């Protein structure tokens, strides 16, 4: 689903048959100015979405951007200015802020993790643990924060996880079945111990995901196989431990927290008095 359709549906959800509060106020269509302002420090993401929200409500609104996606803001910073019919601004306010606050929260969380990786060669990746229908937006926010996207869905990379392995009987059997039909996609296998890692390496996959392993175990895996195959760490990755994980030498660290445990950035819309 493209972003314009998501925006249309989001506005439809909020406006329904009409904004009865604003409509009953019968406001004069005299142009007024309003500002979107940050109430906390963070990284901005989603400004083009905000713009489209308001222009979908009223194509005559004038929008002036003071910030760009990826910019850092502090409390009190003006992010953009709106000029036009106050009723139109009020009708688009909540939908626009819902997108902007959430995407900026993801970008802020991602940037914090990326900053922790300074001095290492590791990259932080997102996961499929996203809000239904908003995945492309949320993965965009991860990129704005300096992170990287893992697979977008079940269709663009093969990831053989523990339940796949259990259903097939072994890592080797699962990989062999996939290889019989696969000619185009990278194959990644999830493992939880060194024995499974050894089997996955022998099976000839492209990348191995070390799931919920301790730091000593990760170090051992990197020492034995880091130069032979791509390794990725996942499971329990937080802002507090990501630097220690990266210092093991593993090149990829994936974190579902980027898109499911972030804190929305506090942002508001204020009319000029």
PDB file of C-alpha atoms in Angstrom:
ATOM      1  CA  UNK A   1       0.000   0.000   0.000  1.00  0.00           C
ATOM      2  CA  UNK A   2       1.450   3.377  -0.987  1.00  0.00           C
ATOM      3  CA  UNK A   3       1.772   6.234   1.469  1.00  0.00           C
ATOM      4  CA  UNK A   4      -0.914   8.369  -0.167  1.00  0.00           C
ATOM      5  CA  UNK A   5      -3.463   5.607   0.346  1.00  0.00           C
ATOM      6  CA  UNK A   6      -2.394   5.178   3.985  1.00  0.00           C
ATOM      7  CA  UNK A   7      -2.767   8.917   4.529  1.00  0.00           C
ATOM      8  CA  UNK A   8      -6.203   8.923   2.896  1.00  0.00           C
ATOM      9  CA  UNK A   9      -7.379   6.086   5.120  1.00  0.00           C
ATOM     10  CA  UNK A  10      -5.906   7.697   8.247  1.00  0.00           C
ATOM     11  CA  UNK A  11      -7.775  10.927   7.550  1.00  0.00           C
ATOM     12  CA  UNK A  12     -10.942   9.000   6.812  1.00  0.00           C
ATOM     13  CA  UNK A  13     -10.605   7.180  10.126  1.00  0.00           C
ATOM     14  CA  UNK A  14     -10.288  10.449  12.045  1.00  0.00           C
ATOM     15  CA  UNK A  15     -12.680  12.687  10.138  1.00  0.00           C
ATOM     16  CA  UNK A  16     -15.362  10.101   9.478  1.00  0.00           C
ATOM     17  CA  UNK A  17     -18.490  12.018   8.443  1.00  0.00           C
ATOM     18  CA  UNK A  18     -16.903  15.307   9.471  1.00  0.00           C
ATOM     19  CA  UNK A  19     -15.149  17.190  12.264  1.00  0.00           C
ATOM     20  CA  UNK A  20     -18.273  18.200  14.180  1.00  0.00           C
ATOM     21  CA  UNK A  21     -16.368  20.291  16.733  1.00  0.00           C
ATOM     22  CA  UNK A  22     -14.589  22.433  14.149  1.00  0.00           C
ATOM     23  CA  UNK A  23     -17.587  22.582  11.815  1.00  0.00           C
ATOM     24  CA  UNK A  24     -19.926  23.730  14.611  1.00  0.00           C
ATOM     25  CA  UNK A  25     -17.521  26.509  15.569  1.00  0.00           C
ATOM     26  CA  UNK A  26     -18.148  28.015  12.115  1.00  0.00           C
ATOM     27  CA  UNK A  27     -14.693  29.581  11.990  1.00  0.00           C
ATOM     28  CA  UNK A  28     -14.006  32.412   9.589  1.00  0.00           C
ATOM     29  CA  UNK A  29     -11.800  31.226   6.694  1.00  0.00           C
ATOM     30  CA  UNK A  30      -9.346  34.021   7.425  1.00  0.00           C
ATOM     31  CA  UNK A  31      -5.759  32.771   6.995  1.00  0.00           C
ATOM     32  CA  UNK A  32      -4.000  32.056  10.249  1.00  0.00           C
ATOM     33  CA  UNK A  33      -0.542  30.774  11.127  1.00  0.00           C
ATOM     34  CA  UNK A  34       0.234  27.660  13.128  1.00  0.00           C
ATOM     35  CA  UNK A  35       3.535  26.031  13.997  1.00  0.00           C
ATOM     36  CA  UNK A  36       4.530  22.442  14.626  1.00  0.00           C
ATOM     37  CA  UNK A  37       6.947  22.549  17.537  1.00  0.00           C
ATOM     38  CA  UNK A  38       9.164  19.958  19.203  1.00  0.00           C
ATOM     39  CA  UNK A  39       8.640  19.571  22.942  1.00  0.00           C
ATOM     40  CA  UNK A  40      11.594  17.222  23.404  1.00  0.00           C
ATOM     41  CA  UNK A  41      14.998  16.578  21.823  1.00  0.00           C
ATOM     42  CA  UNK A  42      15.110  14.035  19.005  1.00  0.00           C
ATOM     43  CA  UNK A  43      15.449  13.267  15.310  1.00  0.00           C
ATOM     44  CA  UNK A  44      12.729  14.326  12.881  1.00  0.00           C
ATOM     45  CA  UNK A  45      11.221  11.908  10.350  1.00  0.00           C
ATOM     46  CA  UNK A  46       8.032  12.064   8.304  1.00  0.00           C
ATOM     47  CA  UNK A  47       7.810  15.686   7.193  1.00  0.00           C
ATOM     48  CA  UNK A  48       6.708  14.891   3.644  1.00  0.00           C
ATOM     49  CA  UNK A  49       3.948  12.732   5.117  1.00  0.00           C
ATOM     50  CA  UNK A  50       2.846  15.624   7.317  1.00  0.00           C
ATOM     51  CA  UNK A  51       2.823  17.901   4.279  1.00  0.00           C
ATOM     52  CA  UNK A  52       0.683  15.471   2.307  1.00  0.00           C
ATOM     53  CA  UNK A  53      -1.761  15.085   5.194  1.00  0.00           C
ATOM     54  CA  UNK A  54      -2.462  18.800   5.333  1.00  0.00           C
ATOM     55  CA  UNK A  55      -2.577  19.267   1.551  1.00  0.00           C
ATOM     56  CA  UNK A  56      -5.009  16.372   1.290  1.00  0.00           C
ATOM     57  CA  UNK A  57      -7.271  18.210   3.720  1.00  0.00           C
ATOM     58  CA  UNK A  58      -6.806  21.549   1.946  1.00  0.00           C
ATOM     59  CA  UNK A  59      -4.626  22.011  -1.128  1.00  0.00           C
ATOM     60  CA  UNK A  60      -4.549  25.775  -0.503  1.00  0.00           C
ATOM     61  CA  UNK A  61      -2.628  25.551   2.765  1.00  0.00           C
ATOM     62  CA  UNK A  62       0.868  27.037   2.628  1.00  0.00           C
ATOM     63  CA  UNK A  63       3.549  24.985   4.349  1.00  0.00           C
ATOM     64  CA  UNK A  64       7.040  26.227   5.149  1.00  0.00           C
ATOM     65  CA  UNK A  65       9.580  23.673   6.355  1.00  0.00           C
ATOM     66  CA  UNK A  66      12.158  24.759   8.907  1.00  0.00           C
ATOM     67  CA  UNK A  67      13.638  21.289   9.319  1.00  0.00           C
ATOM     68  CA  UNK A  68      14.346  18.270   7.112  1.00  0.00           C
ATOM     69  CA  UNK A  69      14.041  14.586   7.874  1.00  0.00           C
ATOM     70  CA  UNK A  70      17.152  13.511   9.738  1.00  0.00           C
ATOM     71  CA  UNK A  71      17.640  16.863  11.464  1.00  0.00           C
ATOM     72  CA  UNK A  72      18.001  16.901  15.221  1.00  0.00           C
ATOM     73  CA  UNK A  73      15.731  19.152  17.236  1.00  0.00           C
ATOM     74  CA  UNK A  74      15.664  20.385  20.791  1.00  0.00           C
ATOM     75  CA  UNK A  75      12.736  21.394  22.972  1.00  0.00           C
ATOM     76  CA  UNK A  76      11.037  24.487  21.571  1.00  0.00           C
ATOM     77  CA  UNK A  77      12.324  24.188  18.013  1.00  0.00           C
ATOM     78  CA  UNK A  78       9.843  25.131  15.297  1.00  0.00           C
ATOM     79  CA  UNK A  79       9.694  22.342  12.730  1.00  0.00           C
ATOM     80  CA  UNK A  80       7.314  23.852  10.178  1.00  0.00           C
ATOM     81  CA  UNK A  81       4.789  26.647   9.684  1.00  0.00           C
ATOM     82  CA  UNK A  82       1.252  26.348   8.323  1.00  0.00           C
ATOM     83  CA  UNK A  83      -0.714  29.235   6.860  1.00  0.00           C
ATOM     84  CA  UNK A  84      -4.322  29.104   5.757  1.00  0.00           C
ATOM     85  CA  UNK A  85      -7.845  28.265   6.779  1.00  0.00           C
ATOM     86  CA  UNK A  86      -7.736  27.467  10.524  1.00  0.00           C
ATOM     87  CA  UNK A  87     -10.471  24.847  10.146  1.00  0.00           C
ATOM     88  CA  UNK A  88      -8.323  22.927   7.654  1.00  0.00           C
ATOM     89  CA  UNK A  89      -5.333  23.040   9.978  1.00  0.00           C
ATOM     90  CA  UNK A  90      -7.425  21.728  12.875  1.00  0.00           C
ATOM     91  CA  UNK A  91      -8.837  18.879  10.790  1.00  0.00           C
ATOM     92  CA  UNK A  92      -5.402  17.645   9.763  1.00  0.00           C
ATOM     93  CA  UNK A  93      -3.627  18.272  13.059  1.00  0.00           C
ATOM     94  CA  UNK A  94      -4.004  14.931  14.843  1.00  0.00           C
ATOM     95  CA  UNK A  95      -3.396  12.699  11.830  1.00  0.00           C
ATOM     96  CA  UNK A  96      -0.281  14.665  10.894  1.00  0.00           C
ATOM     97  CA  UNK A  97       1.089  14.593  14.438  1.00  0.00           C
ATOM     98  CA  UNK A  98       0.349  10.885  14.822  1.00  0.00           C
ATOM     99  CA  UNK A  99       2.593  10.121  11.866  1.00  0.00           C
ATOM    100  CA  UNK A 100       5.279  12.638  12.782  1.00  0.00           C
ATOM    101  CA  UNK A 101       5.529  11.711  16.465  1.00  0.00           C
ATOM    102  CA  UNK A 102       5.807   7.993  15.812  1.00  0.00           C
ATOM    103  CA  UNK A 103       8.238   8.163  12.904  1.00  0.00           C
ATOM    104  CA  UNK A 104      10.400  10.699  14.728  1.00  0.00           C
ATOM    105  CA  UNK A 105      10.393   8.398  17.753  1.00  0.00           C
ATOM    106  CA  UNK A 106      11.701   5.552  15.618  1.00  0.00           C
ATOM    107  CA  UNK A 107      14.346   7.768  14.027  1.00  0.00           C
ATOM    108  CA  UNK A 108      15.404   9.036  17.453  1.00  0.00           C
ATOM    109  CA  UNK A 109      15.690   5.523  18.898  1.00  0.00           C
ATOM    110  CA  UNK A 110      17.639   4.358  15.854  1.00  0.00           C
ATOM    111  CA  UNK A 111      20.032   7.319  15.982  1.00  0.00           C
ATOM    112  CA  UNK A 112      20.759   6.587  19.641  1.00  0.00           C
ATOM    113  CA  UNK A 113      21.693   2.990  18.789  1.00  0.00           C
ATOM    114  CA  UNK A 114      23.764   4.074  15.779  1.00  0.00           C
ATOM    115  CA  UNK A 115      25.676   6.519  17.973  1.00  0.00           C
ATOM    116  CA  UNK A 116      26.481   3.684  20.373  1.00  0.00           C
ATOM    117  CA  UNK A 117      28.150   1.814  17.484  1.00  0.00           C
ATOM    118  CA  UNK A 118      30.700   4.549  16.865  1.00  0.00           C
ATOM    119  CA  UNK A 119      34.162   3.067  16.657  1.00  0.00           C
ATOM    120  CA  UNK A 120      32.909  -0.319  15.480  1.00  0.00           C
ATOM    121  CA  UNK A 121      32.068  -1.649  12.017  1.00  0.00           C
ATOM    122  CA  UNK A 122      28.669  -3.018  13.025  1.00  0.00           C
ATOM    123  CA  UNK A 123      25.404  -1.951  11.420  1.00  0.00           C
ATOM    124  CA  UNK A 124      22.050  -1.904  13.182  1.00  0.00           C
ATOM    125  CA  UNK A 125      19.154  -3.481  11.280  1.00  0.00           C
ATOM    126  CA  UNK A 126      15.418  -3.366  11.818  1.00  0.00           C
ATOM    127  CA  UNK A 127      13.021  -6.333  11.729  1.00  0.00           C
ATOM    128  CA  UNK A 128       9.473  -7.163  10.599  1.00  0.00           C
ATOM    129  CA  UNK A 129       8.136  -6.209  14.042  1.00  0.00           C
ATOM    130  CA  UNK A 130       6.336  -3.178  12.671  1.00  0.00           C
ATOM    131  CA  UNK A 131       2.846  -1.705  12.841  1.00  0.00           C
ATOM    132  CA  UNK A 132       0.567  -3.460  10.319  1.00  0.00           C
ATOM    133  CA  UNK A 133       0.336  -1.465   7.068  1.00  0.00           C
ATOM    134  CA  UNK A 134       2.909   1.100   8.271  1.00  0.00           C
ATOM    135  CA  UNK A 135       6.025  -1.006   7.639  1.00  0.00           C
ATOM    136  CA  UNK A 136       7.385   1.029   4.739  1.00  0.00           C
ATOM    137  CA  UNK A 137       6.996   4.256   6.719  1.00  0.00           C
ATOM    138  CA  UNK A 138       8.601   2.800   9.831  1.00  0.00           C
ATOM    139  CA  UNK A 139      11.483   1.287   7.904  1.00  0.00           C
ATOM    140  CA  UNK A 140      11.978   4.666   6.241  1.00  0.00           C
ATOM    141  CA  UNK A 141      12.268   6.228   9.703  1.00  0.00           C
ATOM    142  CA  UNK A 142      14.922   3.646  10.609  1.00  0.00           C
ATOM    143  CA  UNK A 143      16.959   4.723   7.586  1.00  0.00           C
ATOM    144  CA  UNK A 144      16.518   8.372   8.524  1.00  0.00           C
ATOM    145  CA  UNK A 145      17.933   7.517  11.950  1.00  0.00           C
ATOM    146  CA  UNK A 146      21.006   5.964  10.342  1.00  0.00           C
ATOM    147  CA  UNK A 147      20.009   2.307  10.575  1.00  0.00           C
ATOM    148  CA  UNK A 148      19.585  -0.251   7.828  1.00  0.00           C
ATOM    149  CA  UNK A 149      16.628  -2.266   6.662  1.00  0.00           C
ATOM    150  CA  UNK A 150      16.533  -6.045   6.993  1.00  0.00           C
ATOM    151  CA  UNK A 151      14.061  -7.805   4.708  1.00  0.00           C
ATOM    152  CA  UNK A 152      10.839  -5.921   4.022  1.00  0.00           C
ATOM    153  CA  UNK A 153       8.648  -9.012   4.129  1.00  0.00           C
ATOM    154  CA  UNK A 154       8.471 -12.720   3.587  1.00  0.00           C
ATOM    155  CA  UNK A 155       9.011 -12.215  -0.144  1.00  0.00           C
ATOM    156  CA  UNK A 156      12.475 -10.670  -0.509  1.00  0.00           C
ATOM    157  CA  UNK A 157      14.820 -12.854   1.567  1.00  0.00           C
ATOM    158  CA  UNK A 158      14.777 -16.389   2.926  1.00  0.00           C
ATOM    159  CA  UNK A 159      15.127 -16.592   6.696  1.00  0.00           C
ATOM    160  CA  UNK A 160      14.862 -20.097   8.116  1.00  0.00           C
ATOM    161  CA  UNK A 161      13.850 -19.719  11.751  1.00  0.00           C
ATOM    162  CA  UNK A 162      13.530 -22.214  14.592  1.00  0.00           C
ATOM    163  CA  UNK A 163       9.948 -23.185  13.776  1.00  0.00           C
ATOM    164  CA  UNK A 164      10.845 -23.842  10.142  1.00  0.00           C
ATOM    165  CA  UNK A 165      13.688 -26.056  11.324  1.00  0.00           C
ATOM    166  CA  UNK A 166      11.444 -27.958  13.731  1.00  0.00           C
ATOM    167  CA  UNK A 167       8.892 -28.516  10.969  1.00  0.00           C
ATOM    168  CA  UNK A 168      11.567 -29.951   8.668  1.00  0.00           C
ATOM    169  CA  UNK A 169      13.546 -31.909  11.242  1.00  0.00           C
ATOM    170  CA  UNK A 170      16.933 -30.223  10.948  1.00  0.00           C
ATOM    171  CA  UNK A 171      18.811 -27.208   9.630  1.00  0.00           C
ATOM    172  CA  UNK A 172      20.360 -29.290   6.869  1.00  0.00           C
ATOM    173  CA  UNK A 173      17.018 -30.618   5.678  1.00  0.00           C
ATOM    174  CA  UNK A 174      15.434 -27.169   5.724  1.00  0.00           C
ATOM    175  CA  UNK A 175      18.300 -25.615   3.763  1.00  0.00           C
ATOM    176  CA  UNK A 176      18.336 -28.452   1.227  1.00  0.00           C
ATOM    177  CA  UNK A 177      14.612 -28.098   0.594  1.00  0.00           C
ATOM    178  CA  UNK A 178      14.970 -24.380   0.035  1.00  0.00           C
ATOM    179  CA  UNK A 179      17.976 -24.788  -2.256  1.00  0.00           C
ATOM    180  CA  UNK A 180      16.041 -27.198  -4.474  1.00  0.00           C
ATOM    181  CA  UNK A 181      13.728 -24.332  -5.432  1.00  0.00           C
ATOM    182  CA  UNK A 182      15.680 -21.155  -4.750  1.00  0.00           C
ATOM    183  CA  UNK A 183      17.893 -19.568  -7.381  1.00  0.00           C
ATOM    184  CA  UNK A 184      17.650 -15.877  -6.559  1.00  0.00           C
ATOM    185  CA  UNK A 185      17.302 -15.102  -2.856  1.00  0.00           C
ATOM    186  CA  UNK A 186      19.855 -14.950  -0.066  1.00  0.00           C
ATOM    187  CA  UNK A 187      19.415 -17.625   2.590  1.00  0.00           C
ATOM    188  CA  UNK A 188      19.776 -16.861   6.278  1.00  0.00           C
ATOM    189  CA  UNK A 189      19.388 -19.382   9.095  1.00  0.00           C
ATOM    190  CA  UNK A 190      18.664 -18.746  12.756  1.00  0.00           C
ATOM    191  CA  UNK A 191      20.768 -20.666  15.282  1.00  0.00           C
ATOM    192  CA  UNK A 192      20.945 -20.642  19.063  1.00  0.00           C
ATOM    193  CA  UNK A 193      24.216 -22.491  19.793  1.00  0.00           C
ATOM    194  CA  UNK A 194      27.583 -23.367  18.297  1.00  0.00           C
ATOM    195  CA  UNK A 195      26.476 -26.838  17.194  1.00  0.00           C
ATOM    196  CA  UNK A 196      23.653 -25.386  15.115  1.00  0.00           C
ATOM    197  CA  UNK A 197      26.034 -22.764  13.740  1.00  0.00           C
ATOM    198  CA  UNK A 198      28.431 -25.469  12.565  1.00  0.00           C
ATOM    199  CA  UNK A 199      25.588 -27.284  10.832  1.00  0.00           C
ATOM    200  CA  UNK A 200      24.384 -24.089   9.137  1.00  0.00           C
ATOM    201  CA  UNK A 201      27.888 -23.330   7.867  1.00  0.00           C
ATOM    202  CA  UNK A 202      28.179 -26.829   6.416  1.00  0.00           C
ATOM    203  CA  UNK A 203      24.790 -26.398   4.759  1.00  0.00           C
ATOM    204  CA  UNK A 204      26.167 -23.476   2.775  1.00  0.00           C
ATOM    205  CA  UNK A 205      23.920 -20.543   3.644  1.00  0.00           C
ATOM    206  CA  UNK A 206      24.657 -16.856   3.062  1.00  0.00           C
ATOM    207  CA  UNK A 207      24.150 -15.479   6.555  1.00  0.00           C
ATOM    208  CA  UNK A 208      23.598 -16.884  10.032  1.00  0.00           C
ATOM    209  CA  UNK A 209      21.552 -15.214  12.740  1.00  0.00           C
ATOM    210  CA  UNK A 210      22.837 -15.782  16.275  1.00  0.00           C
ATOM    211  CA  UNK A 211      19.671 -15.685  18.341  1.00  0.00           C
ATOM    212  CA  UNK A 212      19.723 -14.676  22.014  1.00  0.00           C
ATOM    213  CA  UNK A 213      23.334 -15.696  22.585  1.00  0.00           C
ATOM    214  CA  UNK A 214      25.484 -14.438  25.438  1.00  0.00           C
ATOM    215  CA  UNK A 215      28.459 -12.182  24.741  1.00  0.00           C
ATOM    216  CA  UNK A 216      31.025 -14.978  25.325  1.00  0.00           C
ATOM    217  CA  UNK A 217      29.153 -17.254  22.909  1.00  0.00           C
ATOM    218  CA  UNK A 218      28.935 -14.517  20.291  1.00  0.00           C
ATOM    219  CA  UNK A 219      32.688 -13.911  20.606  1.00  0.00           C
ATOM    220  CA  UNK A 220      33.358 -17.605  20.085  1.00  0.00           C
ATOM    221  CA  UNK A 221      31.132 -17.698  16.999  1.00  0.00           C
ATOM    222  CA  UNK A 222      32.840 -14.654  15.506  1.00  0.00           C
ATOM    223  CA  UNK A 223      36.295 -16.063  16.255  1.00  0.00           C
ATOM    224  CA  UNK A 224      35.526 -19.384  14.592  1.00  0.00           C
ATOM    225  CA  UNK A 225      33.393 -18.332  11.650  1.00  0.00           C
ATOM    226  CA  UNK A 226      33.420 -14.536  11.341  1.00  0.00           C
ATOM    227  CA  UNK A 227      35.839 -14.591   8.421  1.00  0.00           C
ATOM    228  CA  UNK A 228      33.943 -17.341   6.606  1.00  0.00           C
ATOM    229  CA  UNK A 229      30.322 -16.234   6.652  1.00  0.00           C
ATOM    230  CA  UNK A 230      28.121 -13.232   7.437  1.00  0.00           C
ATOM    231  CA  UNK A 231      26.941 -13.221  11.046  1.00  0.00           C
ATOM    232  CA  UNK A 232      24.060 -11.329  12.581  1.00  0.00           C
ATOM    233  CA  UNK A 233      23.064 -11.008  16.238  1.00  0.00           C
ATOM    234  CA  UNK A 234      19.445 -10.687  17.313  1.00  0.00           C
ATOM    235  CA  UNK A 235      17.416 -11.054  20.469  1.00  0.00           C
ATOM    236  CA  UNK A 236      17.478  -8.829  23.528  1.00  0.00           C
ATOM    237  CA  UNK A 237      19.363  -6.006  21.817  1.00  0.00           C
ATOM    238  CA  UNK A 238      19.042  -2.751  23.764  1.00  0.00           C
ATOM    239  CA  UNK A 239      20.681   0.647  23.938  1.00  0.00           C
ATOM    240  CA  UNK A 240      22.549  -0.588  27.003  1.00  0.00           C
ATOM    241  CA  UNK A 241      24.146  -3.654  25.419  1.00  0.00           C
ATOM    242  CA  UNK A 242      24.444  -2.907  21.705  1.00  0.00           C
ATOM    243  CA  UNK A 243      27.977  -1.459  22.036  1.00  0.00           C
ATOM    244  CA  UNK A 244      29.210  -4.582  23.825  1.00  0.00           C
ATOM    245  CA  UNK A 245      27.627  -6.782  21.159  1.00  0.00           C
ATOM    246  CA  UNK A 246      29.273  -4.735  18.393  1.00  0.00           C
ATOM    247  CA  UNK A 247      32.664  -5.040  20.074  1.00  0.00           C
ATOM    248  CA  UNK A 248      32.561  -8.816  19.505  1.00  0.00           C
ATOM    249  CA  UNK A 249      33.204  -8.081  15.830  1.00  0.00           C
ATOM    250  CA  UNK A 250      29.809  -9.194  14.516  1.00  0.00           C
ATOM    251  CA  UNK A 251      28.917  -7.061  11.448  1.00  0.00           C
ATOM    252  CA  UNK A 252      25.127  -6.998  11.779  1.00  0.00           C
ATOM    253  CA  UNK A 253      22.888  -6.431  14.796  1.00  0.00           C
ATOM    254  CA  UNK A 254      19.114  -6.529  14.367  1.00  0.00           C
ATOM    255  CA  UNK A 255      16.720  -5.033  16.876  1.00  0.00           C
ATOM    256  CA  UNK A 256      12.953  -5.232  16.914  1.00  0.00           C
ATOM    257  CA  UNK A 257      12.975  -2.510  19.560  1.00  0.00           C
ATOM    258  CA  UNK A 258      13.585   0.091  16.854  1.00  0.00           C
ATOM    259  CA  UNK A 259       9.998  -0.243  15.691  1.00  0.00           C
ATOM    260  CA  UNK A 260       8.108  -1.809  18.583  1.00  0.00           C
ATOM    261  CA  UNK A 261       9.569  -0.305  21.769  1.00  0.00           C
ATOM    262  CA  UNK A 262      10.378   3.266  20.797  1.00  0.00           C
ATOM    263  CA  UNK A 263       8.951   6.316  22.543  1.00  0.00           C
ATOM    264  CA  UNK A 264       7.046   8.712  20.304  1.00  0.00           C
ATOM    265  CA  UNK A 265       8.674  12.127  20.123  1.00  0.00           C
ATOM    266  CA  UNK A 266       6.672  14.820  21.922  1.00  0.00           C
ATOM    267  CA  UNK A 267       5.558  17.264  19.225  1.00  0.00           C
ATOM    268  CA  UNK A 268       2.653  19.695  19.182  1.00  0.00           C
ATOM    269  CA  UNK A 269       0.845  22.149  16.900  1.00  0.00           C
ATOM    270  CA  UNK A 270       0.356  25.681  18.165  1.00  0.00           C
ATOM    271  CA  UNK A 271      -1.532  28.567  16.615  1.00  0.00           C
ATOM    272  CA  UNK A 272       0.189  31.922  16.707  1.00  0.00           C
ATOM    273  CA  UNK A 273      -1.572  34.206  19.147  1.00  0.00           C
TER     274      UNK A 273
END
